[in-house]
mmCIF file of C-alpha atoms in Angstrom:
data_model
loop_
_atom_site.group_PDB
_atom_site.id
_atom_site.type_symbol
_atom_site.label_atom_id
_atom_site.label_comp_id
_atom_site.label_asym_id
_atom_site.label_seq_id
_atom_site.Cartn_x
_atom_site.Cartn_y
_atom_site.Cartn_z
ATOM 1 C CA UNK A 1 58.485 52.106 110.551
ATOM 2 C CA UNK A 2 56.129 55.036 110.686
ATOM 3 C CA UNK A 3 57.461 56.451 108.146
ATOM 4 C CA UNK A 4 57.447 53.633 105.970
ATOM 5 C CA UNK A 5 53.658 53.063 106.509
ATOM 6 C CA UNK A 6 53.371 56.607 105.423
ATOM 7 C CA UNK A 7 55.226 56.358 102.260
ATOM 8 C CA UNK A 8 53.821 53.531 101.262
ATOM 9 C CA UNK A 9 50.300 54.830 101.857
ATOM 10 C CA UNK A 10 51.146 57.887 99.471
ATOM 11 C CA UNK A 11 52.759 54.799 96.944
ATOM 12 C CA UNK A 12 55.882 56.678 97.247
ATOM 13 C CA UNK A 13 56.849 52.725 97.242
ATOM 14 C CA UNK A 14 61.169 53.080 96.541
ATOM 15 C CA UNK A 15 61.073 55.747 99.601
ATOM 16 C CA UNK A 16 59.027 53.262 101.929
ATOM 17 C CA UNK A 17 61.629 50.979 101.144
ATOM 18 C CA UNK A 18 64.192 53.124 102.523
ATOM 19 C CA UNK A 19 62.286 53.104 105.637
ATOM 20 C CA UNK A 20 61.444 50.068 105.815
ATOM 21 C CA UNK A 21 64.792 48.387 105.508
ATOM 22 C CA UNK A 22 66.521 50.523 108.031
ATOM 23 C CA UNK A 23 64.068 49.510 110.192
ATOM 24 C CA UNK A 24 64.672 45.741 110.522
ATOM 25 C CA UNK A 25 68.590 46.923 110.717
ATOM 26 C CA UNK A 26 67.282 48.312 113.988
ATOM 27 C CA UNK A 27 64.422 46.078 114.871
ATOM 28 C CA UNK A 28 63.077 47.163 118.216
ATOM 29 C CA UNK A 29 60.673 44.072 118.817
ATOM 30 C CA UNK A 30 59.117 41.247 116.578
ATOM 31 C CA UNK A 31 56.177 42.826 115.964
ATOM 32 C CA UNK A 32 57.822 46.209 114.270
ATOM 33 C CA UNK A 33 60.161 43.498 112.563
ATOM 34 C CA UNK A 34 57.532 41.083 111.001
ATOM 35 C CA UNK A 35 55.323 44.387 109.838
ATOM 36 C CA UNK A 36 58.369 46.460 108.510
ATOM 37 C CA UNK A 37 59.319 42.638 106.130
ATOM 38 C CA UNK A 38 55.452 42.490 105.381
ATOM 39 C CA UNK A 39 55.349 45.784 103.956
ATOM 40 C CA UNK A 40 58.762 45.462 102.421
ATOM 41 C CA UNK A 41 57.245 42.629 100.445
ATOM 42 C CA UNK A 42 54.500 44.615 99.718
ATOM 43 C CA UNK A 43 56.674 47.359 98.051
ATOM 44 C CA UNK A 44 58.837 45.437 95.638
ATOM 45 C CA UNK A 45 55.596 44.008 94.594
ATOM 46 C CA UNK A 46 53.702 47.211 94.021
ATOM 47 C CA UNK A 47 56.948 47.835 91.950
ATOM 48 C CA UNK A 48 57.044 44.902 89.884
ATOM 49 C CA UNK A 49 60.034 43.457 91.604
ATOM 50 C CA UNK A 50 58.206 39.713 92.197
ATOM 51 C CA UNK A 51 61.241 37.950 92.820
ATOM 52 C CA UNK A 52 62.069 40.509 95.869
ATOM 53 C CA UNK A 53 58.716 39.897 97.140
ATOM 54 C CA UNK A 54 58.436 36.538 97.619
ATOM 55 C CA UNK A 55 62.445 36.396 98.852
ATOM 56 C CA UNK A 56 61.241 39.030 101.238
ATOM 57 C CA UNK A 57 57.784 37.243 102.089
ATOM 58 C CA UNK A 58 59.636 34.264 102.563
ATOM 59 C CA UNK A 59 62.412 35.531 104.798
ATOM 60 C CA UNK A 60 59.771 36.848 107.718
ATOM 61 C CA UNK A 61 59.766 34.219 110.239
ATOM 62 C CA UNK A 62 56.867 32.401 111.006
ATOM 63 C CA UNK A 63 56.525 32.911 114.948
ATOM 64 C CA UNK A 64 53.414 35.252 114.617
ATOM 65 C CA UNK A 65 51.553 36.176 117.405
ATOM 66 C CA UNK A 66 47.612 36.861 117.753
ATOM 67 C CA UNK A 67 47.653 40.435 116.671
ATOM 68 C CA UNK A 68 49.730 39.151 113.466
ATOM 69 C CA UNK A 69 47.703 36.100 112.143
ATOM 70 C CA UNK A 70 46.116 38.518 109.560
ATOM 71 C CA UNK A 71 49.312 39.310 108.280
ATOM 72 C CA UNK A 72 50.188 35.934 108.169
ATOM 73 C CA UNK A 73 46.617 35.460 106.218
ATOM 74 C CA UNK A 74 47.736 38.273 103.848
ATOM 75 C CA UNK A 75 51.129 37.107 103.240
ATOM 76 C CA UNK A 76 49.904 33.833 101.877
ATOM 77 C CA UNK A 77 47.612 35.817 99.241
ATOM 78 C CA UNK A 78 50.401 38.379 98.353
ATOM 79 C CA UNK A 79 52.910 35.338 98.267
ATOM 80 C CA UNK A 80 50.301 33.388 95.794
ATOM 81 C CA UNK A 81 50.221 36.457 93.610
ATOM 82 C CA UNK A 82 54.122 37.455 93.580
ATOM 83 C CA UNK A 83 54.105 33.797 92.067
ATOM 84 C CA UNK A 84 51.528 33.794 89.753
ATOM 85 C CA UNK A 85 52.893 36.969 88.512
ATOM 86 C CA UNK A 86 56.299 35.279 87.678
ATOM 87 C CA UNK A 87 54.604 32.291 86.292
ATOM 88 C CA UNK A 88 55.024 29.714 88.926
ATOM 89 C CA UNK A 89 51.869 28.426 88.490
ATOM 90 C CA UNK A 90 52.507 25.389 90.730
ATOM 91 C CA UNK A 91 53.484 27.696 93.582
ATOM 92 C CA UNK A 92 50.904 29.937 93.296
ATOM 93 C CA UNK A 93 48.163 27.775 93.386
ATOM 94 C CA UNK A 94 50.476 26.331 96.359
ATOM 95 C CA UNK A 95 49.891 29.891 98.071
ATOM 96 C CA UNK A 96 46.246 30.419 97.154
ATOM 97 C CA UNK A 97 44.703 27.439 98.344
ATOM 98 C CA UNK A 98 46.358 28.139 101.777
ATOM 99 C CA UNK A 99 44.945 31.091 102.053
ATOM 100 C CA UNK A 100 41.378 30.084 100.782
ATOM 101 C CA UNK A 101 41.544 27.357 103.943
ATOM 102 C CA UNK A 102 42.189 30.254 106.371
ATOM 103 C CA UNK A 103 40.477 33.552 104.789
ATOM 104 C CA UNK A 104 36.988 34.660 105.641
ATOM 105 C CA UNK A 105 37.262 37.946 103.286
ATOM 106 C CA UNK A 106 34.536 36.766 100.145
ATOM 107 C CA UNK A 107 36.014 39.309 97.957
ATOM 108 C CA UNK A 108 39.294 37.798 98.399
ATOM 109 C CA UNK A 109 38.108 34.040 98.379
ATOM 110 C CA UNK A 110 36.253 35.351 94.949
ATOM 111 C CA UNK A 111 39.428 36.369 93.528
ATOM 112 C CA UNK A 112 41.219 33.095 94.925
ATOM 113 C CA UNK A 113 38.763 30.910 92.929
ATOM 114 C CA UNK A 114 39.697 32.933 89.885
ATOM 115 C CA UNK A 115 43.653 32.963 90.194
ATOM 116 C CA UNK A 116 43.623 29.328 91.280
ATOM 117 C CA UNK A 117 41.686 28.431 87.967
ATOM 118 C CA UNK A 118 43.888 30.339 85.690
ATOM 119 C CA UNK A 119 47.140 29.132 87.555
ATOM 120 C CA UNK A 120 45.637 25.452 86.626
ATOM 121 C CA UNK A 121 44.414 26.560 83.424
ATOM 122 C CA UNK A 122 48.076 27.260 82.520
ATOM 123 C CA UNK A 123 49.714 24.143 83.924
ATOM 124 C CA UNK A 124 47.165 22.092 81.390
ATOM 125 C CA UNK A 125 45.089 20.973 84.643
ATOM 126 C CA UNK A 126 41.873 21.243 83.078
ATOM 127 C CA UNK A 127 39.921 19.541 84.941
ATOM 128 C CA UNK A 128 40.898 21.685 88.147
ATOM 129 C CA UNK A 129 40.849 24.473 86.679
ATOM 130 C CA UNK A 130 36.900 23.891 85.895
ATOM 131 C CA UNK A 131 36.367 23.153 89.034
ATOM 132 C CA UNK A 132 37.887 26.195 90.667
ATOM 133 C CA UNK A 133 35.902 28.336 87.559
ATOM 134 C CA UNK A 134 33.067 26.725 88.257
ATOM 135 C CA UNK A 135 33.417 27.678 92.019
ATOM 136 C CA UNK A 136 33.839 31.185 90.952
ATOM 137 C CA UNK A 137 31.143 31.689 89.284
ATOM 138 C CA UNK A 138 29.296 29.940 92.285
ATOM 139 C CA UNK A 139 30.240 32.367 94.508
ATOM 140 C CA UNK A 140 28.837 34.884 91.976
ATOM 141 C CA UNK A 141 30.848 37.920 93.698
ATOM 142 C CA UNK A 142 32.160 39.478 90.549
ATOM 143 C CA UNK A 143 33.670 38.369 86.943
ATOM 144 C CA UNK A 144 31.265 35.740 86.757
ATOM 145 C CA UNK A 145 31.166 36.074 82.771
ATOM 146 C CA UNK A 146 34.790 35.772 82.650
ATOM 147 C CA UNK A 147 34.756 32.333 85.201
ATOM 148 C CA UNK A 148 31.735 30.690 83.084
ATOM 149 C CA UNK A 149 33.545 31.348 79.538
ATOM 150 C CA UNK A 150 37.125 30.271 81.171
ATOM 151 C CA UNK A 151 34.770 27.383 82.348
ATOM 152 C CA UNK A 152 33.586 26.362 79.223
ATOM 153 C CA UNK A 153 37.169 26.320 77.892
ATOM 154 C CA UNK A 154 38.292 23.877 79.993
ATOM 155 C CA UNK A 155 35.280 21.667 79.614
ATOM 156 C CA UNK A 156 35.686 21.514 76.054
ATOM 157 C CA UNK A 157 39.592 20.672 76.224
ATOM 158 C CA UNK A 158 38.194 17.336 79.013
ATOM 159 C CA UNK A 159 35.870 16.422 76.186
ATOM 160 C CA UNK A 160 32.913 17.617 78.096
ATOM 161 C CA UNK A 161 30.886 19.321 74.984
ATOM 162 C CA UNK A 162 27.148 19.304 76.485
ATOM 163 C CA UNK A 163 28.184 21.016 79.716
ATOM 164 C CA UNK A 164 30.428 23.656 77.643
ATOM 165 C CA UNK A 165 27.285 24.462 75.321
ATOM 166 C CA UNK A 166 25.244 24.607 78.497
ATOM 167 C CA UNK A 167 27.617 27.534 79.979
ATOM 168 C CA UNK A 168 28.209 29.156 77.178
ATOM 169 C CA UNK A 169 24.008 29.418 76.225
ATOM 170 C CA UNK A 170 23.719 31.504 79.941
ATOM 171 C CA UNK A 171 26.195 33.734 78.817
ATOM 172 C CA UNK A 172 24.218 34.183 75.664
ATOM 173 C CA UNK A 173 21.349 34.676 78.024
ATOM 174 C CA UNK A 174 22.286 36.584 80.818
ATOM 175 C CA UNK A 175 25.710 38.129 80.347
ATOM 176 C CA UNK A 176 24.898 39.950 77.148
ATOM 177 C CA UNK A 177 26.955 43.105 77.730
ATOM 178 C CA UNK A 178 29.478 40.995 78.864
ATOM 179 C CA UNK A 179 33.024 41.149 76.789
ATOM 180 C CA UNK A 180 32.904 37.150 75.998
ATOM 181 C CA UNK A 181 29.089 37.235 74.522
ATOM 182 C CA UNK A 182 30.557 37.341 71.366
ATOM 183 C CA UNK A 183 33.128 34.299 71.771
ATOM 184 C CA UNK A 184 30.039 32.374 73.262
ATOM 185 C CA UNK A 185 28.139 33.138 70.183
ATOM 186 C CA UNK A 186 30.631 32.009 67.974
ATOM 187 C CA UNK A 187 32.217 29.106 70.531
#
C-alpha cells in the first residue's frame, strides 16, 4: 500500500497500480482495502482510463468508518468527474450534487457549481444550468468571468434577454482582461 501511495505521489500512476492491486489481493484490514480501491480509482483516472475509475470507485464498499468519511466525500467528487469526463452528464451532476450536500472545502464547492452548470448546460437544462452559473459566480472563488458569460448563455436560450444584457454589461465592466470580454462585446 505504501508503496502505492509513493508511486502515485511521484505520478508514476501504471506502477502505483501495480501496488495497489496486489494489495487488495492481500487485504490486511478494511481500512488498507478501501484506501488501496480509492487510490486505484484515482490512478486510472489520472491516466485517462474513466471507465476504470468509476468501475473501481464503484466497487469499494460503502461500510466506511470515521477516519474514512473524507474519502467517502472525495470519492463522490472524483466519481462526478470520471463521469463528466465520459459524458454522462446525468450521472455526473448525480455525483456532484452529493458531494456539494456533504463538502465544506469552498474551492471544491466553487468548482462543483461550475461542473454542475456545464453538465446541465449539455443535457439542454438551461434553466439549471443558470442557476448553478449563477451560484458560481456568487461564490466569487475563481472563474467568475467564465460562470457570468456561461450564465448569460443560458439566459438567452430561456428567453431571458434583459438579465443576459445585464451580465454580460459587468463583464464589459469589470472583467475586462477577461478571455470572454470580447464575446460580451459582441453578444
Amino acid at each position: 500500500f505504501f508503496l502505492g501511495v509513493k508511486e502515485f505521489n511521484q505520478q508514476n500512476f501504471k506502477k502505483a497500480i501495480t501496488y495497489f492491486s496486489y494489495d487488495n489481493e492481500y487485504s490486511i484490514n478494511e481500512t488498507y482495502s478501501y484506501l488501496s480501491k480509492f487510490w486505484l480509482a484515482d490512478c486510472y483516472f489520472q491516466l485517462s482510463d474513466y471507465e476504470k475509475s468509476i468501475n473501481t470507485y464503484n466497487g469499494i464498499s460503502v461500510s466506511v468508518n470515521d477516519e474514512l468519511v473524507e474519502y467517502e466525500e472525495l470519492k463522490k467528487y472524483n466519481l462526478g468527474y470520471s463521469y463528466f469526463q465520459i459524458q454522462d452528464y446525468a450521472n455526473a451532476v448525480k455525483y456532484f450534487r452529493s458531494y456539494e450536500k456533504v463538502s465544506s472545502d469552498s474551492m471544491k464547492i466553487n468548482d462543483v457549481y461550475l461542473r454542475i452548470a456545464d453538465s446541465y448546460f449539455m443535457i439542454s437544462d438551461f434553466s439549471l444550468s443558470a442557476k448553478y452559473y449563477e451560484k458560481a459566480a456568487v461564490f466569487n472563488l475563481f472563474d467568475v468571468d467564465y460562470a457570468l458569460y456561461q450564465n448569460s448563455v443560458s439566459l438567452g436560450l430561456i428567453g431571458k434577454s434583459a438579465s443576459k444584457v445585464k451580465l454580460l454589461k459587468q463583464i464589459i465592466l469589470d472583467y475586462t482582461n477577461s478571455s470572454y470580454y470580447d464575446n460580451s462585446l459582441y453578444d
